Amino acid sequence: MTDLDERKRTASAWFKSLQKQLIAAFEKLEDDAGPLYADMEAGRFDLEEWERGPNQGGGRMGMLRGRVFEKAGIHFSEVHGEFSPEFRKQIPGAEEDPLFWAAGISLIAHTRNPHAPAAHMNTRFVCTTKTWFGGGGDLNPMLDRYRTQEHEDTIAFHKGMEEACAKSPSGDYAHFKAWCDEYFWLPHRNEPRGVGGIFYDHLNTGDWGADFALTKAVGEGFLSTYPTLVAKRMDQPWTDADREEQMFRRGRYAEFNLLYDRGTTFGLKTGGNVKSILSSLPPIATWR
């Protein structure tokens, strides 16, 4: 086994482990929901194995439609194959050799309660003739009064991401935060998708251990931060006006994922599982 093979195995095993931990945390929130959800049963993830193609890997899709989470997806994948000719120029190292390997975890969460923020997180390890890590996490409050940098939920989430970056010399919170703000921007609306977080891509500092440590810390930071925010908000009563505002904000979320999200493009152009790729879309949304 080569060093690269061992790195692939190690990264893939971590993503699988993180998926299990996140699923357990989300299902606990479903169990802990208060009287507002008394007429609804606690949700559980439906897990579905899928294959990209013969001897091309696949993944494990996890979907939850519950009482706290109106829709949530926590997906693991490990795939390999060959990039299409039209896509090779967009991927580092793929013009020299179109073969690739990629593993990662992707999470989207759309809460039922408008007071509880939606969120997104993913981390991945990609190999062509080059190798790199990418990922991050961002918070998406549904009500305008929560959508400020001064709000306590925003501060808590960013603190979790900053602490994750501090755990590895590869972490650069200020840079990754700015990158996130730039990436999760809807130019046609001239507004951000949410209140940010961190985003990084093509990370290869030359120290694989440090880069992997950062990627693990981001997943762990999200695990320790986001469920806590949901637990704090999920039992707050909401109004019809709150729900209407949530539906409108979900429309903005959908616009970004369909028009600008790199993960959506990468997945669809590499023969990924369409169900898991498009599971990022909210269950119900409105436009006005």
XYZ file of C-alpha atoms in Angstrom:
288
model
C 0.000 0.000 0.000
C 1.379 3.401 -0.997
C 1.316 6.478 1.231
C -1.474 7.880 -0.945
C -3.524 4.708 -0.602
C -3.154 4.912 3.166
C -4.184 8.561 3.153
C -7.270 7.749 1.101
C -8.196 4.965 3.505
C -7.662 7.179 6.549
C -9.670 10.102 5.172
C -12.519 7.899 4.003
C -12.759 6.177 7.392
C -12.984 9.565 9.122
C -15.790 10.791 6.875
C -17.737 7.588 7.559
C -17.231 8.022 11.300
C -18.311 11.668 11.203
C -21.481 10.737 9.356
C -22.428 8.329 12.163
C -21.706 10.934 14.849
C -23.756 13.619 13.127
C -26.681 11.274 12.543
C -26.687 10.366 16.229
C -26.650 14.050 17.239
C -29.549 14.935 14.928
C -31.640 11.988 16.076
C -31.074 12.995 19.696
C -32.524 16.422 18.902
C -35.537 14.689 17.397
C -35.962 12.738 20.653
C -35.499 15.820 22.853
C -38.117 18.004 21.150
C -40.631 19.594 23.519
C -44.419 20.043 23.630
C -44.541 22.007 20.378
C -43.941 18.710 18.588
C -46.124 16.487 20.787
C -48.344 15.422 17.885
C -45.377 14.356 15.742
C -43.112 11.332 16.008
C -39.367 11.699 16.366
C -37.696 11.231 13.022
C -35.023 8.729 12.072
C -32.592 8.741 9.177
C -33.340 6.557 6.193
C -29.991 5.172 5.055
C -29.469 4.118 1.463
C -26.349 2.644 -0.093
C -25.653 3.618 -3.702
C -23.065 2.855 -6.390
C -21.613 5.269 -8.907
C -21.046 2.440 -11.354
C -19.273 -0.913 -11.650
C -16.068 -0.685 -9.594
C -16.397 3.091 -9.271
C -17.298 3.378 -5.616
C -20.441 4.901 -4.182
C -21.709 6.075 -0.864
C -24.245 6.078 1.917
C -27.056 8.601 1.706
C -28.796 9.537 4.946
C -32.108 11.431 4.777
C -34.240 12.595 7.683
C -37.742 14.027 7.533
C -38.629 14.533 11.157
C -40.252 16.941 13.556
C -37.278 19.146 14.462
C -35.655 18.749 11.047
C -38.224 19.168 8.326
C -35.518 17.891 6.002
C -31.902 16.982 6.644
C -29.331 15.078 4.666
C -26.033 13.680 5.915
C -24.218 11.881 3.121
C -20.943 9.993 2.763
C -19.342 9.189 -0.582
C -16.165 7.592 -1.886
C -16.019 7.545 -5.666
C -13.459 7.208 -8.426
C -13.401 7.251 -12.199
C -12.546 9.587 -15.046
C -13.507 13.214 -15.606
C -15.356 14.041 -18.811
C -13.290 15.923 -21.416
C -15.263 19.155 -20.944
C -14.775 19.107 -17.149
C -11.047 18.311 -16.958
C -9.827 21.868 -17.439
C -11.762 22.963 -14.362
C -10.092 20.491 -11.986
C -6.452 20.826 -10.840
C -4.313 18.003 -12.187
C -7.047 16.494 -14.366
C -5.738 17.712 -17.725
C -2.581 15.643 -17.238
C -4.600 12.555 -16.285
C -8.427 12.487 -16.119
C -8.583 9.797 -13.420
C -9.809 10.925 -10.016
C -10.697 9.686 -6.533
C -12.775 11.645 -4.037
C -14.285 11.018 -0.625
C -16.202 13.270 1.684
C -19.212 14.086 3.756
C -21.953 16.581 2.962
C -24.629 17.870 5.330
C -27.642 20.096 4.865
C -30.222 20.839 7.541
C -33.565 22.590 7.163
C -35.261 22.968 10.533
C -39.029 23.153 10.995
C -38.866 25.982 13.526
C -38.093 29.332 11.814
C -36.118 30.407 14.888
C -33.647 27.525 14.437
C -31.116 28.186 11.676
C -30.562 26.052 8.634
C -26.959 24.997 8.058
C -24.573 23.399 5.625
C -21.266 21.604 6.129
C -19.020 19.502 3.963
C -15.445 18.276 3.961
C -13.693 16.269 1.287
C -10.382 14.828 0.079
C -9.825 14.815 -3.679
C -7.065 13.135 -5.683
C -6.110 13.624 -9.324
C -2.446 13.983 -10.247
C -2.691 16.454 -7.367
C -4.339 16.063 -3.964
C -6.187 18.514 -1.761
C -8.773 19.014 0.963
C -11.777 21.303 0.829
C -14.819 22.104 2.871
C -16.268 24.336 5.529
C -19.500 25.141 7.283
C -21.945 28.035 7.145
C -25.010 29.141 9.068
C -28.256 30.191 7.441
C -30.752 31.878 9.781
C -34.248 32.098 8.345
C -35.458 35.254 10.098
C -34.009 38.686 9.393
C -33.633 39.526 13.080
C -31.181 36.610 13.371
C -29.292 37.438 10.189
C -26.674 39.768 11.667
C -23.040 39.360 12.600
C -23.894 40.628 16.094
C -26.532 38.002 16.838
C -25.535 35.516 19.528
C -26.101 32.497 17.265
C -23.828 33.948 14.592
C -21.158 34.699 17.179
C -21.363 31.177 18.632
C -21.132 29.502 15.230
C -18.159 31.588 14.135
C -16.448 30.913 17.435
C -16.763 27.187 16.786
C -15.238 27.551 13.324
C -12.463 29.812 14.598
C -11.580 27.300 17.309
C -11.516 24.536 14.698
C -9.053 26.502 12.574
C -6.856 27.107 15.621
C -6.366 23.358 16.084
C -4.133 23.033 13.014
C -1.338 25.121 11.496
C -3.239 24.766 8.200
C -6.152 26.721 9.620
C -6.500 30.386 8.703
C -9.823 31.531 10.100
C -9.650 35.113 8.827
C -8.878 33.971 5.290
C -11.426 31.147 5.304
C -14.113 33.437 6.740
C -13.559 35.997 3.995
C -13.551 33.197 1.415
C -16.890 31.972 2.770
C -18.426 35.431 2.591
C -17.271 35.748 -1.010
C -18.386 32.256 -2.007
C -21.869 32.243 -0.439
C -22.919 35.449 -2.164
C -25.903 35.733 -4.493
C -24.732 38.267 -7.095
C -28.117 38.513 -8.805
C -29.659 39.461 -5.429
C -26.634 41.388 -4.167
C -26.919 39.703 -0.789
C -25.283 36.889 1.226
C -26.954 33.492 1.543
C -26.550 33.472 5.313
C -24.245 34.792 8.020
C -21.181 32.919 6.833
C -18.734 30.597 8.498
C -15.638 29.260 6.761
C -14.857 27.892 3.312
C -11.641 26.504 1.848
C -10.695 24.546 -1.255
C -7.610 23.112 -2.960
C -5.870 23.025 0.412
C -2.471 21.373 0.160
C 0.099 23.084 2.351
C 2.624 20.285 1.880
C 1.806 18.936 5.344
C -0.903 16.321 4.780
C -1.248 15.598 8.474
C -1.934 19.233 9.304
C -4.396 19.610 6.423
C -6.245 16.473 7.508
C -6.238 17.649 11.128
C -7.934 20.876 10.042
C -10.545 18.962 8.082
C -11.318 16.767 11.072
C -11.474 19.793 13.373
C -13.995 21.503 11.083
C -16.282 18.479 11.247
C -15.899 18.201 15.002
C -16.445 21.943 15.439
C -19.675 21.792 13.487
C -20.794 18.754 15.492
C -20.239 20.553 18.790
C -21.702 23.900 17.690
C -24.668 23.512 15.363
C -26.771 20.964 17.326
C -26.399 23.220 20.366
C -27.869 26.149 18.434
C -30.790 24.033 17.253
C -31.434 22.746 20.777
C -31.602 26.339 22.033
C -34.138 27.446 19.403
C -36.227 24.418 18.482
C -38.838 24.821 21.235
C -39.492 28.540 20.708
C -43.070 29.234 19.550
C -43.358 30.750 16.080
C -45.997 32.692 14.179
C -47.455 32.353 10.690
C -45.432 35.426 9.731
C -42.245 33.710 10.933
C -43.049 30.663 8.820
C -43.760 32.836 5.784
C -40.407 34.573 6.185
C -38.696 31.189 6.520
C -40.233 29.991 3.234
C -39.037 33.133 1.469
C -35.512 32.752 2.814
C -35.454 29.109 1.718
C -36.108 30.305 -1.813
C -32.884 32.292 -1.684
C -31.076 29.189 -0.388
C -32.383 27.171 -3.330
C -31.302 29.819 -5.819
C -27.712 29.659 -4.622
C -27.522 25.867 -4.681
C -28.912 25.605 -8.191
C -26.982 28.499 -9.714
C -23.624 28.754 -7.953
C -22.802 25.823 -5.692
C -19.621 24.035 -6.783
C -20.548 20.859 -4.964
C -23.751 20.558 -6.974
C -21.845 21.049 -10.222
C -19.054 18.654 -9.253
C -21.468 15.940 -8.189
C -23.649 16.112 -11.268
C -20.696 16.240 -13.668
C -18.930 13.275 -12.070
C -21.852 10.883 -12.063
C -22.771 11.338 -8.412
C -26.030 10.333 -6.775
C -28.582 12.874 -8.000
C -30.881 12.230 -5.040
C -28.182 13.108 -2.510
C -26.794 16.019 -4.558
C -30.165 17.737 -4.861
C -31.226 16.854 -1.326
C -29.706 20.209 -0.364
C -32.845 21.898 -1.664
C -35.390 22.847 1.004
C -38.595 20.789 1.252
C -40.849 23.828 0.793
C -39.934 27.314 -0.393
C -41.638 30.412 -1.759
C -40.662 33.372 -3.905
C -42.020 36.868 -3.867
